mmCIF file of C-alpha atoms in Angstrom:
data_model
loop_
_atom_site.group_PDB
_atom_site.id
_atom_site.type_symbol
_atom_site.label_atom_id
_atom_site.label_comp_id
_atom_site.label_asym_id
_atom_site.label_seq_id
_atom_site.Cartn_x
_atom_site.Cartn_y
_atom_site.Cartn_z
ATOM 1 C CA UNK A 1 317.535 -11.943 -218.063
ATOM 2 C CA UNK A 2 318.891 -13.117 -221.392
ATOM 3 C CA UNK A 3 319.262 -10.512 -224.097
ATOM 4 C CA UNK A 4 319.322 -10.662 -227.870
ATOM 5 C CA UNK A 5 320.241 -7.530 -229.741
ATOM 6 C CA UNK A 6 319.781 -5.487 -226.548
ATOM 7 C CA UNK A 7 316.174 -6.652 -226.033
ATOM 8 C CA UNK A 8 315.363 -9.188 -223.323
ATOM 9 C CA UNK A 9 313.172 -12.110 -224.264
ATOM 10 C CA UNK A 10 310.460 -10.868 -221.888
ATOM 11 C CA UNK A 11 309.795 -8.191 -224.545
ATOM 12 C CA UNK A 12 309.666 -10.555 -227.503
ATOM 13 C CA UNK A 13 306.488 -11.041 -229.482
ATOM 14 C CA UNK A 14 305.090 -12.315 -232.750
ATOM 15 C CA UNK A 15 306.980 -14.920 -234.744
ATOM 16 C CA UNK A 16 310.137 -14.523 -232.634
ATOM 17 C CA UNK A 17 308.224 -15.500 -229.513
ATOM 18 C CA UNK A 18 306.508 -18.415 -231.251
ATOM 19 C CA UNK A 19 309.808 -19.856 -232.486
ATOM 20 C CA UNK A 20 311.543 -19.252 -229.160
ATOM 21 C CA UNK A 21 308.869 -21.063 -227.164
ATOM 22 C CA UNK A 22 308.732 -23.937 -229.656
ATOM 23 C CA UNK A 23 312.495 -24.444 -229.922
ATOM 24 C CA UNK A 24 313.058 -23.877 -226.203
ATOM 25 C CA UNK A 25 310.278 -26.302 -225.309
ATOM 26 C CA UNK A 26 311.658 -28.974 -227.640
ATOM 27 C CA UNK A 27 315.253 -28.601 -226.435
ATOM 28 C CA UNK A 28 314.312 -28.698 -222.756
ATOM 29 C CA UNK A 29 311.514 -31.278 -222.817
ATOM 30 C CA UNK A 30 313.389 -33.936 -224.789
ATOM 31 C CA UNK A 31 316.136 -34.757 -222.230
ATOM 32 C CA UNK A 32 313.680 -34.404 -219.344
ATOM 33 C CA UNK A 33 311.262 -36.751 -221.098
ATOM 34 C CA UNK A 34 314.009 -39.318 -221.693
ATOM 35 C CA UNK A 35 314.996 -39.209 -218.017
ATOM 36 C CA UNK A 36 311.358 -39.589 -216.971
ATOM 37 C CA UNK A 37 310.948 -42.594 -219.266
ATOM 38 C CA UNK A 38 314.059 -44.231 -217.839
ATOM 39 C CA UNK A 39 312.923 -43.361 -214.314
ATOM 40 C CA UNK A 40 309.552 -44.967 -214.908
ATOM 41 C CA UNK A 41 311.342 -48.227 -215.731
ATOM 42 C CA UNK A 42 313.765 -47.905 -212.809
ATOM 43 C CA UNK A 43 314.172 -50.730 -210.316
ATOM 44 C CA UNK A 44 314.136 -48.160 -207.495
ATOM 45 C CA UNK A 45 310.529 -47.856 -206.266
ATOM 46 C CA UNK A 46 310.880 -44.235 -205.109
ATOM 47 C CA UNK A 47 312.243 -43.060 -208.474
ATOM 48 C CA UNK A 48 309.722 -45.127 -210.417
ATOM 49 C CA UNK A 49 306.673 -43.889 -208.515
ATOM 50 C CA UNK A 50 307.753 -40.251 -208.604
ATOM 51 C CA UNK A 51 308.138 -40.433 -212.387
ATOM 52 C CA UNK A 52 304.824 -42.250 -212.787
ATOM 53 C CA UNK A 53 303.032 -39.692 -210.606
ATOM 54 C CA UNK A 54 304.485 -36.765 -212.563
ATOM 55 C CA UNK A 55 303.707 -38.249 -215.974
ATOM 56 C CA UNK A 56 300.147 -39.266 -215.143
ATOM 57 C CA UNK A 57 299.392 -35.981 -213.366
ATOM 58 C CA UNK A 58 300.634 -33.769 -216.197
ATOM 59 C CA UNK A 59 299.021 -35.881 -218.910
ATOM 60 C CA UNK A 60 295.703 -35.681 -217.075
ATOM 61 C CA UNK A 61 295.634 -31.864 -216.992
ATOM 62 C CA UNK A 62 294.887 -29.570 -219.984
ATOM 63 C CA UNK A 63 297.740 -27.440 -221.313
ATOM 64 C CA UNK A 64 295.787 -24.259 -220.580
ATOM 65 C CA UNK A 65 295.718 -25.225 -216.901
ATOM 66 C CA UNK A 66 299.495 -25.746 -216.900
ATOM 67 C CA UNK A 67 299.960 -22.324 -218.515
ATOM 68 C CA UNK A 68 297.824 -20.679 -215.833
ATOM 69 C CA UNK A 69 299.741 -22.496 -213.101
ATOM 70 C CA UNK A 70 303.016 -21.341 -214.606
ATOM 71 C CA UNK A 71 301.787 -17.777 -214.925
ATOM 72 C CA UNK A 72 300.407 -17.406 -211.408
ATOM 73 C CA UNK A 73 302.148 -19.977 -209.209
ATOM 74 C CA UNK A 74 305.699 -20.461 -210.511
ATOM 75 C CA UNK A 75 307.079 -17.672 -208.359
ATOM 76 C CA UNK A 76 305.965 -19.447 -205.175
ATOM 77 C CA UNK A 77 308.325 -22.371 -205.884
ATOM 78 C CA UNK A 78 311.452 -20.263 -206.465
ATOM 79 C CA UNK A 79 313.900 -18.992 -203.841
ATOM 80 C CA UNK A 80 313.253 -15.455 -202.692
ATOM 81 C CA UNK A 81 316.497 -14.054 -204.095
ATOM 82 C CA UNK A 82 315.824 -15.093 -207.697
ATOM 83 C CA UNK A 83 313.159 -12.448 -208.274
ATOM 84 C CA UNK A 84 310.029 -12.778 -210.361
ATOM 85 C CA UNK A 85 310.394 -14.688 -213.651
ATOM 86 C CA UNK A 86 309.080 -13.044 -216.793
ATOM 87 C CA UNK A 87 305.909 -14.152 -218.546
ATOM 88 C CA UNK A 88 307.926 -15.749 -221.337
ATOM 89 C CA UNK A 89 309.944 -17.771 -218.816
ATOM 90 C CA UNK A 90 306.752 -18.923 -217.130
ATOM 91 C CA UNK A 91 305.271 -20.017 -220.457
ATOM 92 C CA UNK A 92 308.475 -21.856 -221.397
ATOM 93 C CA UNK A 93 308.451 -23.737 -218.083
ATOM 94 C CA UNK A 94 304.808 -24.695 -218.625
ATOM 95 C CA UNK A 95 305.450 -25.995 -222.152
ATOM 96 C CA UNK A 96 308.493 -27.928 -220.950
ATOM 97 C CA UNK A 97 306.570 -29.546 -218.106
ATOM 98 C CA UNK A 98 303.655 -30.479 -220.352
ATOM 99 C CA UNK A 99 305.625 -31.793 -223.342
ATOM 100 C CA UNK A 100 308.182 -33.740 -221.289
ATOM 101 C CA UNK A 101 305.402 -35.955 -219.874
ATOM 102 C CA UNK A 102 304.246 -36.904 -223.384
ATOM 103 C CA UNK A 103 307.820 -37.367 -224.606
ATOM 104 C CA UNK A 104 308.390 -39.719 -221.657
ATOM 105 C CA UNK A 105 305.526 -41.971 -222.729
ATOM 106 C CA UNK A 106 306.678 -41.956 -226.345
ATOM 107 C CA UNK A 107 310.226 -42.886 -225.334
ATOM 108 C CA UNK A 108 308.905 -45.547 -222.946
ATOM 109 C CA UNK A 109 307.128 -47.152 -225.871
ATOM 110 C CA UNK A 110 310.413 -47.181 -227.769
ATOM 111 C CA UNK A 111 312.243 -48.708 -224.812
ATOM 112 C CA UNK A 112 309.682 -51.512 -224.642
ATOM 113 C CA UNK A 113 310.224 -52.269 -228.339
ATOM 114 C CA UNK A 114 313.907 -53.121 -227.822
ATOM 115 C CA UNK A 115 314.236 -56.932 -227.635
ATOM 116 C CA UNK A 116 315.298 -58.319 -224.279
ATOM 117 C CA UNK A 117 318.042 -60.235 -226.053
ATOM 118 C CA UNK A 118 319.846 -56.978 -226.824
ATOM 119 C CA UNK A 119 320.163 -56.217 -223.114
ATOM 120 C CA UNK A 120 321.209 -59.765 -222.274
ATOM 121 C CA UNK A 121 323.867 -59.689 -224.998
ATOM 122 C CA UNK A 122 325.249 -56.411 -223.637
ATOM 123 C CA UNK A 123 325.340 -57.848 -220.122
ATOM 124 C CA UNK A 124 327.132 -60.931 -221.431
ATOM 125 C CA UNK A 125 329.814 -58.644 -222.857
ATOM 126 C CA UNK A 126 330.307 -57.103 -219.421
ATOM 127 C CA UNK A 127 328.702 -53.717 -220.093
ATOM 128 C CA UNK A 128 327.337 -51.871 -217.102
ATOM 129 C CA UNK A 129 323.672 -50.897 -216.851
ATOM 130 C CA UNK A 130 324.518 -47.292 -217.721
ATOM 131 C CA UNK A 131 326.529 -48.256 -220.808
ATOM 132 C CA UNK A 132 323.907 -50.763 -221.887
ATOM 133 C CA UNK A 133 321.230 -48.089 -221.722
ATOM 134 C CA UNK A 134 323.347 -45.401 -223.367
ATOM 135 C CA UNK A 135 324.947 -47.458 -226.124
ATOM 136 C CA UNK A 136 322.459 -50.246 -226.826
ATOM 137 C CA UNK A 137 318.931 -49.525 -225.626
ATOM 138 C CA UNK A 138 318.431 -45.775 -226.065
ATOM 139 C CA UNK A 139 319.743 -45.508 -229.658
ATOM 140 C CA UNK A 140 317.396 -48.262 -230.809
ATOM 141 C CA UNK A 141 314.455 -46.913 -228.821
ATOM 142 C CA UNK A 142 314.822 -43.322 -230.044
ATOM 143 C CA UNK A 143 315.297 -44.477 -233.617
ATOM 144 C CA UNK A 144 311.977 -46.318 -233.465
ATOM 145 C CA UNK A 145 309.966 -43.376 -232.137
ATOM 146 C CA UNK A 146 311.203 -40.562 -234.387
ATOM 147 C CA UNK A 147 307.789 -40.065 -236.093
ATOM 148 C CA UNK A 148 305.928 -39.935 -232.767
ATOM 149 C CA UNK A 149 308.465 -37.534 -231.244
ATOM 150 C CA UNK A 150 308.326 -35.169 -234.200
ATOM 151 C CA UNK A 151 304.538 -35.314 -234.112
ATOM 152 C CA UNK A 152 304.615 -34.230 -230.478
ATOM 153 C CA UNK A 153 307.036 -31.403 -231.277
ATOM 154 C CA UNK A 154 304.779 -30.220 -234.118
ATOM 155 C CA UNK A 155 301.903 -30.175 -231.651
ATOM 156 C CA UNK A 156 304.034 -28.084 -229.265
ATOM 157 C CA UNK A 157 304.825 -25.628 -232.071
ATOM 158 C CA UNK A 158 301.122 -25.092 -232.757
ATOM 159 C CA UNK A 159 300.207 -25.004 -229.060
ATOM 160 C CA UNK A 160 302.353 -21.893 -228.602
ATOM 161 C CA UNK A 161 299.336 -19.973 -229.918
ATOM 162 C CA UNK A 162 297.707 -20.514 -226.495
ATOM 163 C CA UNK A 163 300.059 -18.157 -224.653
ATOM 164 C CA UNK A 164 297.799 -15.213 -225.447
ATOM 165 C CA UNK A 165 295.668 -16.328 -222.471
ATOM 166 C CA UNK A 166 298.479 -15.301 -220.097
ATOM 167 C CA UNK A 167 299.057 -11.950 -221.794
ATOM 168 C CA UNK A 168 301.794 -12.788 -224.320
ATOM 169 C CA UNK A 169 301.588 -11.564 -227.897
ATOM 170 C CA UNK A 170 302.672 -14.433 -230.124
ATOM 171 C CA UNK A 171 302.144 -14.810 -233.882
ATOM 172 C CA UNK A 172 298.369 -15.346 -233.848
ATOM 173 C CA UNK A 173 297.802 -12.520 -231.354
ATOM 174 C CA UNK A 174 299.858 -10.158 -233.532
ATOM 175 C CA UNK A 175 297.719 -11.095 -236.539
ATOM 176 C CA UNK A 176 294.627 -9.978 -234.614
ATOM 177 C CA UNK A 177 296.192 -6.874 -233.071
ATOM 178 C CA UNK A 178 297.337 -5.550 -236.453
ATOM 179 C CA UNK A 179 293.796 -5.390 -237.816
ATOM 180 C CA UNK A 180 292.643 -3.406 -234.749
ATOM 181 C CA UNK A 181 295.049 -0.526 -235.420
ATOM 182 C CA UNK A 182 293.364 2.667 -236.691
ATOM 183 C CA UNK A 183 295.067 2.453 -240.092
ATOM 184 C CA UNK A 184 293.638 -1.016 -240.759
ATOM 185 C CA UNK A 185 290.442 -1.009 -238.701
ATOM 186 C CA UNK A 186 288.008 -0.487 -241.578
ATOM 187 C CA UNK A 187 289.830 -2.467 -244.254
ATOM 188 C CA UNK A 188 288.506 -5.901 -243.311
ATOM 189 C CA UNK A 189 291.906 -7.630 -243.425
ATOM 190 C CA UNK A 190 291.283 -10.068 -240.572
ATOM 191 C CA UNK A 191 290.849 -13.033 -242.916
ATOM 192 C CA UNK A 192 294.092 -12.265 -244.767
ATOM 193 C CA UNK A 193 296.140 -11.911 -241.579
ATOM 194 C CA UNK A 194 294.716 -15.108 -240.105
ATOM 195 C CA UNK A 195 295.422 -16.972 -243.334
ATOM 196 C CA UNK A 196 299.015 -15.726 -243.263
ATOM 197 C CA UNK A 197 299.402 -16.851 -239.636
ATOM 198 C CA UNK A 198 297.950 -20.247 -240.575
ATOM 199 C CA UNK A 199 300.453 -20.509 -243.431
ATOM 200 C CA UNK A 200 303.347 -19.784 -241.063
ATOM 201 C CA UNK A 201 302.201 -22.538 -238.701
ATOM 202 C CA UNK A 202 301.746 -24.927 -241.619
ATOM 203 C CA UNK A 203 305.187 -24.089 -243.065
ATOM 204 C CA UNK A 204 306.904 -24.765 -239.734
ATOM 205 C CA UNK A 205 305.001 -28.018 -239.223
ATOM 206 C CA UNK A 206 305.704 -29.165 -242.775
ATOM 207 C CA UNK A 207 309.412 -28.390 -242.420
ATOM 208 C CA UNK A 208 309.669 -30.460 -239.239
ATOM 209 C CA UNK A 209 307.774 -33.303 -240.890
ATOM 210 C CA UNK A 210 310.087 -33.289 -243.921
ATOM 211 C CA UNK A 211 313.200 -33.197 -241.732
ATOM 212 C CA UNK A 212 311.803 -36.116 -239.757
ATOM 213 C CA UNK A 213 311.337 -38.147 -242.941
ATOM 214 C CA UNK A 214 314.854 -37.300 -244.101
ATOM 215 C CA UNK A 215 316.283 -38.398 -240.747
ATOM 216 C CA UNK A 216 314.308 -41.650 -240.945
ATOM 217 C CA UNK A 217 315.711 -42.366 -244.414
ATOM 218 C CA UNK A 218 319.240 -41.614 -243.228
ATOM 219 C CA UNK A 219 318.855 -44.004 -240.287
ATOM 220 C CA UNK A 220 317.029 -46.596 -242.358
ATOM 221 C CA UNK A 221 313.953 -46.678 -240.115
ATOM 222 C CA UNK A 222 311.637 -49.449 -241.322
ATOM 223 C CA UNK A 223 314.270 -50.887 -243.658
ATOM 224 C CA UNK A 224 316.569 -52.743 -241.285
#
């Protein structure tokens, strides 16, 4: 179990838990989504159909269902010696599985936007398929889908509020729990705490949106 300041992440809650699930989900789902997108376009039928089946299955199931599956069934797929994963780990796996399928479709759209002539030119220069994908196709594809990717990551950040259904106390759950304490029970502060939680979600979403726009300007998306 990973520790931060002597406290394992299975004991995290509130804003720390929200940020951890959002950042962890983004970091893990992005490379998996890219691999799924490349696998869906693979010339190997087995790889292609496995990726297609995963993407279509996950995209056809609500996130709440994935969270329940992660909470109650993840342990059945792990070797016996690994022990039982914490609730936070289960939620992180669920978010990664769910978001990677959507990232794969976004990246696939970017891959389709790269002109065929770019690939043919790379092949004419003697580049291998791996180098062509890594140096020519992927940079152009990812550059074209920055807004869609950031939009999906913003959605993931807000979707972390759903983990209360599997017993985790994230930011929104803390906002409700605070007002139920004896010292605040009769003060009617539920509206204020919910508004503060909404502001935190908005601030995080706005920051990601602004960083996305700055990255687009730096890369000249839509200009060249």
